[in-house]
Short mmCIF file of C-alpha atoms in Angstrom, two decimals:
data_model
loop_
_atom_site.label_atom_id
_atom_site.label_comp_id
_atom_site.label_asym_id
_atom_site.label_seq_id
_atom_site.Cartn_x
_atom_site.Cartn_y
_atom_site.Cartn_z
CA MET A 98 -0.55 25.13 -28.67
CA GLU A 99 0.82 28.62 -29.16
CA ILE A 100 -0.31 31.28 -26.70
CA PRO A 101 -1.65 34.30 -28.63
CA TYR A 102 -0.72 37.95 -27.99
CA THR A 103 2.61 37.30 -26.27
CA VAL A 104 4.31 39.85 -28.52
CA GLU A 105 1.64 41.32 -30.79
CA ALA A 106 -0.99 43.59 -29.24
CA HIS A 107 -4.46 42.26 -28.44
CA PRO A 108 -6.96 44.08 -30.70
CA GLU A 109 -9.24 44.92 -27.75
CA THR A 110 -6.63 46.41 -25.41
CA GLY A 111 -3.84 47.46 -27.76
CA LEU A 112 -1.40 45.70 -25.42
CA ASN A 113 0.20 42.28 -25.23
CA ASN A 114 -0.69 39.81 -22.45
CA GLY A 115 2.42 40.50 -20.41
CA LYS A 116 1.91 44.27 -20.29
CA ILE A 117 -1.72 44.09 -19.18
CA GLY A 118 -0.83 41.35 -16.70
CA ILE A 119 2.02 43.20 -15.03
CA TRP A 120 -0.05 46.40 -14.67
CA LEU A 121 -2.95 44.49 -13.09
CA PHE A 122 -0.45 42.87 -10.71
CA LEU A 123 1.03 46.28 -9.84
CA THR A 124 -2.42 47.68 -9.06
CA SER A 125 -2.86 44.86 -6.52
CA GLU A 126 0.57 45.74 -5.11
CA VAL A 127 -0.52 49.39 -4.72
CA MET A 128 -3.42 48.19 -2.58
CA LEU A 129 -1.15 45.85 -0.55
CA PHE A 130 1.28 48.63 0.35
CA GLY A 131 -1.66 51.06 0.57
CA ALA A 132 -3.19 48.96 3.34
CA LEU A 133 0.11 49.09 5.23
CA PHE A 134 0.45 52.86 4.72
CA ALA A 135 -3.12 53.26 6.02
CA THR A 136 -2.13 51.17 9.05
CA PHE A 137 0.91 53.40 9.50
CA ILE A 138 -1.28 56.53 9.47
CA MET A 139 -3.68 54.97 11.99
CA LEU A 140 -0.86 53.95 14.33
CA ARG A 141 0.81 57.36 14.09
CA LEU A 142 -2.43 59.28 14.70
CA GLY A 143 -3.29 56.99 17.60
CA SER A 144 0.10 57.22 19.29
CA ASP A 145 -0.97 60.11 21.58
CA GLY A 146 2.11 62.16 20.71
CA ASN A 147 4.56 59.32 21.51
CA TRP A 148 5.54 58.73 17.91
CA ALA A 149 8.60 61.04 17.87
CA ALA A 150 9.89 59.43 21.07
CA MET A 151 9.47 55.90 19.64
CA GLN A 152 11.14 57.01 16.39
CA ALA A 153 14.10 58.53 18.29
CA GLU A 154 14.41 55.41 20.45
CA ALA A 155 14.59 53.23 17.32
CA GLU A 156 17.80 55.10 16.29
CA LEU A 157 17.31 54.64 12.54
CA ASN A 158 20.44 55.23 10.48
CA ILE A 159 19.64 58.13 8.10
CA PRO A 160 22.99 58.14 6.19
CA LEU A 161 22.66 54.40 5.43
CA ALA A 162 19.03 54.82 4.34
CA THR A 163 20.02 57.77 2.11
CA LEU A 164 22.73 55.60 0.55
CA ASN A 165 20.16 52.84 0.00
CA THR A 166 17.83 55.35 -1.71
CA ALA A 167 20.66 56.35 -4.06
CA VAL A 168 21.43 52.66 -4.76
CA LEU A 169 17.80 51.91 -5.69
CA ILE A 170 17.56 55.01 -7.91
CA ALA A 171 20.80 53.94 -9.64
CA SER A 172 19.33 50.46 -10.13
CA SER A 173 16.28 51.98 -11.80
CA LEU A 174 18.61 53.73 -14.26
CA THR A 175 20.52 50.50 -15.02
CA MET A 176 17.16 48.73 -15.47
CA VAL A 177 15.93 51.15 -18.15
CA MET A 178 19.38 51.06 -19.74
CA ALA A 179 19.11 47.26 -19.95
CA TRP A 180 15.79 47.61 -21.75
CA ALA A 181 17.17 50.37 -24.03
CA SER A 182 20.13 48.10 -24.89
CA LEU A 183 17.74 45.37 -26.04
CA MET A 184 15.82 47.91 -28.11
CA ARG A 185 19.15 48.71 -29.80
CA GLY A 186 19.87 45.00 -30.29
CA GLN A 187 22.94 45.05 -28.00
CA LEU A 188 22.89 41.77 -26.06
CA GLY A 189 26.25 42.36 -24.32
CA ARG A 190 25.25 45.77 -22.96
CA PHE A 191 21.86 44.38 -21.92
CA LYS A 192 23.61 41.72 -19.84
CA LEU A 193 25.98 44.31 -18.33
CA PHE A 194 23.12 46.59 -17.23
CA GLY A 195 20.98 43.61 -16.20
CA TRP A 196 23.65 42.26 -13.85
CA LEU A 197 24.34 45.79 -12.57
CA THR A 198 20.65 46.03 -11.63
CA VAL A 199 20.83 42.71 -9.78
CA ALA A 200 24.04 43.84 -8.07
CA CYS A 201 22.39 47.11 -6.93
CA GLY A 202 19.58 45.04 -5.43
CA GLY A 203 22.21 42.98 -3.62
CA VAL A 204 23.93 46.12 -2.27
CA PHE A 205 20.55 47.39 -1.05
CA LEU A 206 19.93 44.13 0.83
CA VAL A 207 23.43 44.08 2.36
CA ILE A 208 22.93 47.64 3.68
CA LYS A 209 19.50 46.61 4.98
CA TYR A 210 21.14 43.60 6.70
CA PHE A 211 23.56 45.93 8.53
CA GLU A 212 20.66 48.19 9.51
CA TYR A 213 18.60 45.30 10.87
CA THR A 214 21.49 43.67 12.76
CA ALA A 215 22.33 47.03 14.39
CA LYS A 216 18.71 47.18 15.60
CA PHE A 217 18.83 43.63 16.98
CA GLU A 218 22.14 44.30 18.76
CA HIS A 219 20.40 47.13 20.62
CA HIS A 220 17.49 44.77 21.41
CA HIS A 221 15.18 46.67 19.08
CA TYR A 222 12.70 44.08 17.82
CA PRO A 223 9.27 44.36 16.17
CA GLU A 224 7.61 43.81 19.55
CA SER A 225 9.69 46.61 21.15
CA SER A 226 7.39 49.44 20.01
CA THR A 227 4.53 50.24 17.63
CA PHE A 228 6.97 52.23 15.50
CA LEU A 229 9.40 49.31 15.17
CA ALA A 230 6.54 46.88 14.47
CA ILE A 231 5.33 48.81 11.42
CA TYR A 232 8.94 49.68 10.44
CA PHE A 233 9.99 46.02 10.28
CA ALA A 234 6.70 44.98 8.62
CA MET A 235 6.91 47.52 5.79
CA THR A 236 10.66 47.54 5.17
CA GLY A 237 10.72 43.72 5.48
CA LEU A 238 7.94 43.33 2.91
CA HIS A 239 9.77 45.78 0.67
CA ALA A 240 13.01 43.78 1.04
CA LEU A 241 11.12 40.62 -0.02
CA HIS A 242 10.02 42.49 -3.14
CA VAL A 243 13.65 43.44 -3.83
CA ILE A 244 14.62 39.73 -3.58
CA GLY A 245 11.76 38.82 -5.95
CA GLY A 246 12.82 41.51 -8.44
CA MET A 247 16.44 40.36 -8.29
CA ALA A 248 15.43 36.76 -9.04
CA TRP A 249 13.23 37.91 -11.93
CA ASN A 250 15.96 40.10 -13.44
CA ALA A 251 18.66 37.47 -12.87
CA TYR A 252 16.60 34.93 -14.82
CA PHE A 253 16.11 37.20 -17.85
CA THR A 254 19.73 38.40 -17.79
CA GLY A 255 21.05 34.83 -17.42
CA PRO A 256 19.28 31.75 -18.85
CA GLY A 257 16.25 33.70 -20.11
CA SER A 258 18.40 35.84 -22.40
CA LYS A 259 18.68 32.92 -24.88
CA LEU A 260 15.34 34.17 -26.18
CA PHE A 261 17.30 37.04 -27.79
CA HIS A 262 18.37 34.72 -30.61
CA THR A 263 14.89 33.32 -31.35
CA ASN A 264 12.42 36.09 -30.43
CA ARG A 265 14.17 39.36 -29.54
CA GLN A 266 10.98 41.41 -29.22
CA TRP A 267 9.50 38.96 -26.71
CA LEU A 268 12.62 39.21 -24.54
CA THR A 269 12.55 43.03 -24.84
CA ASP A 270 8.91 43.08 -23.73
CA ARG A 271 9.60 40.68 -20.85
CA VAL A 272 12.48 42.88 -19.66
CA GLU A 273 10.23 45.94 -19.87
CA HIS A 274 7.67 44.13 -17.69
CA SER A 275 10.24 43.04 -15.09
CA GLY A 276 11.48 46.65 -15.18
CA LEU A 277 7.98 47.91 -14.36
CA PHE A 278 8.02 45.75 -11.22
CA TRP A 279 11.54 46.91 -10.32
CA HIS A 280 10.60 50.59 -10.70
CA PHE A 281 7.51 50.00 -8.55
CA VAL A 282 9.78 48.62 -5.82
CA ASP A 283 11.91 51.78 -6.16
CA LEU A 284 8.76 53.92 -6.04
CA VAL A 285 7.61 52.31 -2.78
CA TRP A 286 11.01 52.98 -1.19
CA ILE A 287 10.79 56.65 -2.28
CA PHE A 288 7.84 56.92 0.17
CA LEU A 289 9.17 54.57 2.86
CA PHE A 290 12.41 56.55 3.20
CA PRO A 291 10.98 59.93 4.31
CA VAL A 292 8.03 58.40 6.17
CA PHE A 293 10.19 56.26 8.49
CA TYR A 294 13.56 57.99 8.59
CA LEU A 295 12.91 61.71 8.17
CA LEU A 296 9.40 62.75 9.18
CA MET B 244 5.16 52.12 -24.61
CA SER B 245 4.57 52.91 -28.26
CA GLU B 246 6.39 50.79 -30.81
CA HIS B 247 8.25 53.64 -32.51
CA VAL B 248 10.58 55.25 -30.02
CA ASP B 249 13.76 57.30 -30.39
CA ILE B 250 15.98 55.34 -28.01
CA ASP B 251 18.83 57.88 -27.99
CA LYS B 252 16.41 60.62 -26.93
CA GLN B 253 14.89 58.27 -24.33
CA VAL B 254 18.31 57.49 -22.84
CA ARG B 255 19.09 61.22 -22.47
CA VAL B 256 15.77 61.65 -20.63
CA TYR B 257 16.61 58.67 -18.36
CA PHE B 258 19.87 60.30 -17.27
CA LEU B 259 18.10 63.64 -16.64
CA VAL B 260 15.46 61.88 -14.53
CA PHE B 261 18.19 60.01 -12.63
CA GLY B 262 19.88 63.35 -11.83
CA ALA B 263 16.57 64.89 -10.74
CA LEU B 264 15.86 61.91 -8.45
CA MET B 265 19.28 62.17 -6.81
CA VAL B 266 18.81 65.93 -6.26
CA GLY B 267 15.31 65.23 -4.93
CA THR B 268 16.74 62.74 -2.41
CA LEU B 269 19.27 65.32 -1.23
CA VAL B 270 16.55 67.98 -0.94
CA THR B 271 14.35 65.54 1.07
CA VAL B 272 17.17 64.95 3.57
CA LEU B 273 17.98 68.69 3.85
CA ALA B 274 14.29 69.66 4.17
CA ALA B 275 13.94 67.25 7.10
CA GLU B 276 16.51 69.38 8.97
CA LEU B 277 14.31 72.50 8.71
CA ASP B 278 12.92 73.74 12.00
CA VAL B 279 9.22 73.60 11.09
CA SER B 280 6.11 72.09 12.66
CA VAL B 281 5.28 68.40 12.06
CA PRO B 282 2.37 69.07 9.62
CA VAL B 283 4.57 71.42 7.53
CA ALA B 284 7.48 68.92 7.57
CA LEU B 285 5.08 66.12 6.51
CA THR B 286 3.68 68.25 3.69
CA ILE B 287 7.15 69.16 2.37
CA GLY B 288 8.47 65.59 2.67
CA LEU B 289 5.49 63.96 1.01
CA PHE B 290 5.39 66.63 -1.73
CA ILE B 291 9.01 65.89 -2.69
CA ALA B 292 8.39 62.12 -2.48
CA THR B 293 5.32 62.45 -4.74
CA ALA B 294 7.32 64.51 -7.26
CA LYS B 295 10.07 61.86 -7.30
CA ALA B 296 7.54 59.03 -7.61
CA SER B 297 5.86 60.85 -10.52
CA LEU B 298 9.20 61.07 -12.35
CA VAL B 299 9.77 57.32 -11.89
CA ALA B 300 6.23 56.46 -13.02
CA CYS B 301 6.14 58.84 -16.01
CA PHE B 302 9.58 58.20 -17.48
CA PHE B 303 11.10 54.97 -16.12
CA MET B 304 7.74 53.18 -16.21
CA HIS B 305 6.83 54.86 -19.51
CA LEU B 306 3.45 56.05 -18.22
CA ILE B 307 3.84 59.28 -20.17
CA ASP B 308 3.31 57.28 -23.37
CA GLU B 309 0.94 54.47 -22.45
CA LYS B 310 -2.38 53.09 -23.71
CA LYS B 311 -5.71 54.41 -22.41
CA ILE B 312 -6.64 51.11 -20.76
CA ILE B 313 -3.64 51.43 -18.42
CA TYR B 314 -4.61 55.00 -17.48
CA TRP B 315 -8.17 53.92 -16.68
CA THR B 316 -6.98 50.94 -14.65
CA LEU B 317 -4.62 53.20 -12.67
CA ALA B 318 -7.31 55.86 -12.19
CA LEU B 319 -9.51 53.22 -10.55
CA THR B 320 -6.59 52.11 -8.37
CA VAL B 321 -5.86 55.69 -7.32
CA ALA B 322 -9.53 56.18 -6.35
CA PHE B 323 -9.45 53.10 -4.10
CA PHE B 324 -6.04 54.08 -2.73
CA ILE B 325 -7.35 57.53 -1.73
CA ALA B 326 -10.36 55.88 -0.05
CA LEU B 327 -7.97 53.58 1.82
CA MET B 328 -5.87 56.53 3.05
CA ALA B 329 -9.00 58.49 4.00
CA LEU B 330 -10.26 55.74 6.32
CA PRO B 331 -7.72 56.27 9.15
CA LEU B 332 -7.93 60.04 8.75
CA LEU B 333 -11.74 59.98 9.02
CA THR B 334 -11.46 57.67 12.04
CA SER B 335 -9.15 60.19 13.70
CA VAL B 336 -11.54 63.07 12.97
CA ALA B 337 -14.48 61.02 14.31
CA ASP B 338 -12.52 60.27 17.51
CA GLN B 339 -11.75 63.95 18.03
CA VAL B 340 -15.37 64.94 17.45
CA GLY B 341 -16.44 62.26 19.95
CA GLU B 342 -13.94 63.51 22.57
CA PHE B 343 -15.11 67.10 22.04
CA ALA B 344 -18.77 66.06 22.47
CA GLU B 345 -17.87 64.17 25.66
CA VAL B 346 -16.09 67.21 27.15
CA GLU B 347 -19.06 69.42 26.22
CA ALA B 348 -21.49 67.01 27.91
CA HIS B 349 -19.52 66.97 31.17
CA GLU B 350 -19.00 70.73 31.38
CA PRO B 351 -21.29 72.44 33.93
CA HIS B 352 -23.86 74.73 32.32
#
């Protein structure tokens, strides 16, 4: 049985299934990270002025985090370029930008690994302070999302790209949807970076 | 995203947005070095972050050219998100009011 509205728009919504599905998923993600940001606010307000001291004690690496921000922003550019390449019918360029996006995600995780190991070497663990607890919870959850996004993009850039030869528009739409998730992950980091490292 | 798009124009916009996001990141780091009070620093930092996030959402996520149903879905999400953020803030205000009332009650008249 063929699933309807995979490529063509549903008459009621004006969108295909994938587009409406990914946006509904992203709204649930907003609430997931929203709950953690609300927790962050509550912990910071309830810290009785000790927040700055806990933040200083955690010794977060601002240059590395700035580099990671630049890497994620660059990956968002390669992601939209991958989609634009498919819109132009250029499979080779799509694969180039797709793998570049996955590689940027990898670079982000490697930098995060160095950040985390530096914390552990100084015996800074989630149980060490309230600040470190919420720091590891939120950046860890974000890193899991990066891994998920990398797997998703790697599939469409690798084996999933065969769809280009049979149903190019479906592949283009699928890449747009995986891009929406990837940009959301970038968007979350845009807030995590100043909130934990700078403010 | 509407079906009929000028990809070349879109790509130019993507590079402009990328440049703006990089500049925004630099400005965020430099602004954090300013010698201002915590509330002012928070306001500046979150303002820049919101501006950067808006650029990502509008152009990379194509929200600037999206169907009404997506806007309505996001409007509902934003409403709940604001309520979620307001909860800890209201709790803090309630705590402070409670502490103030307690001090008032113990002060000799």
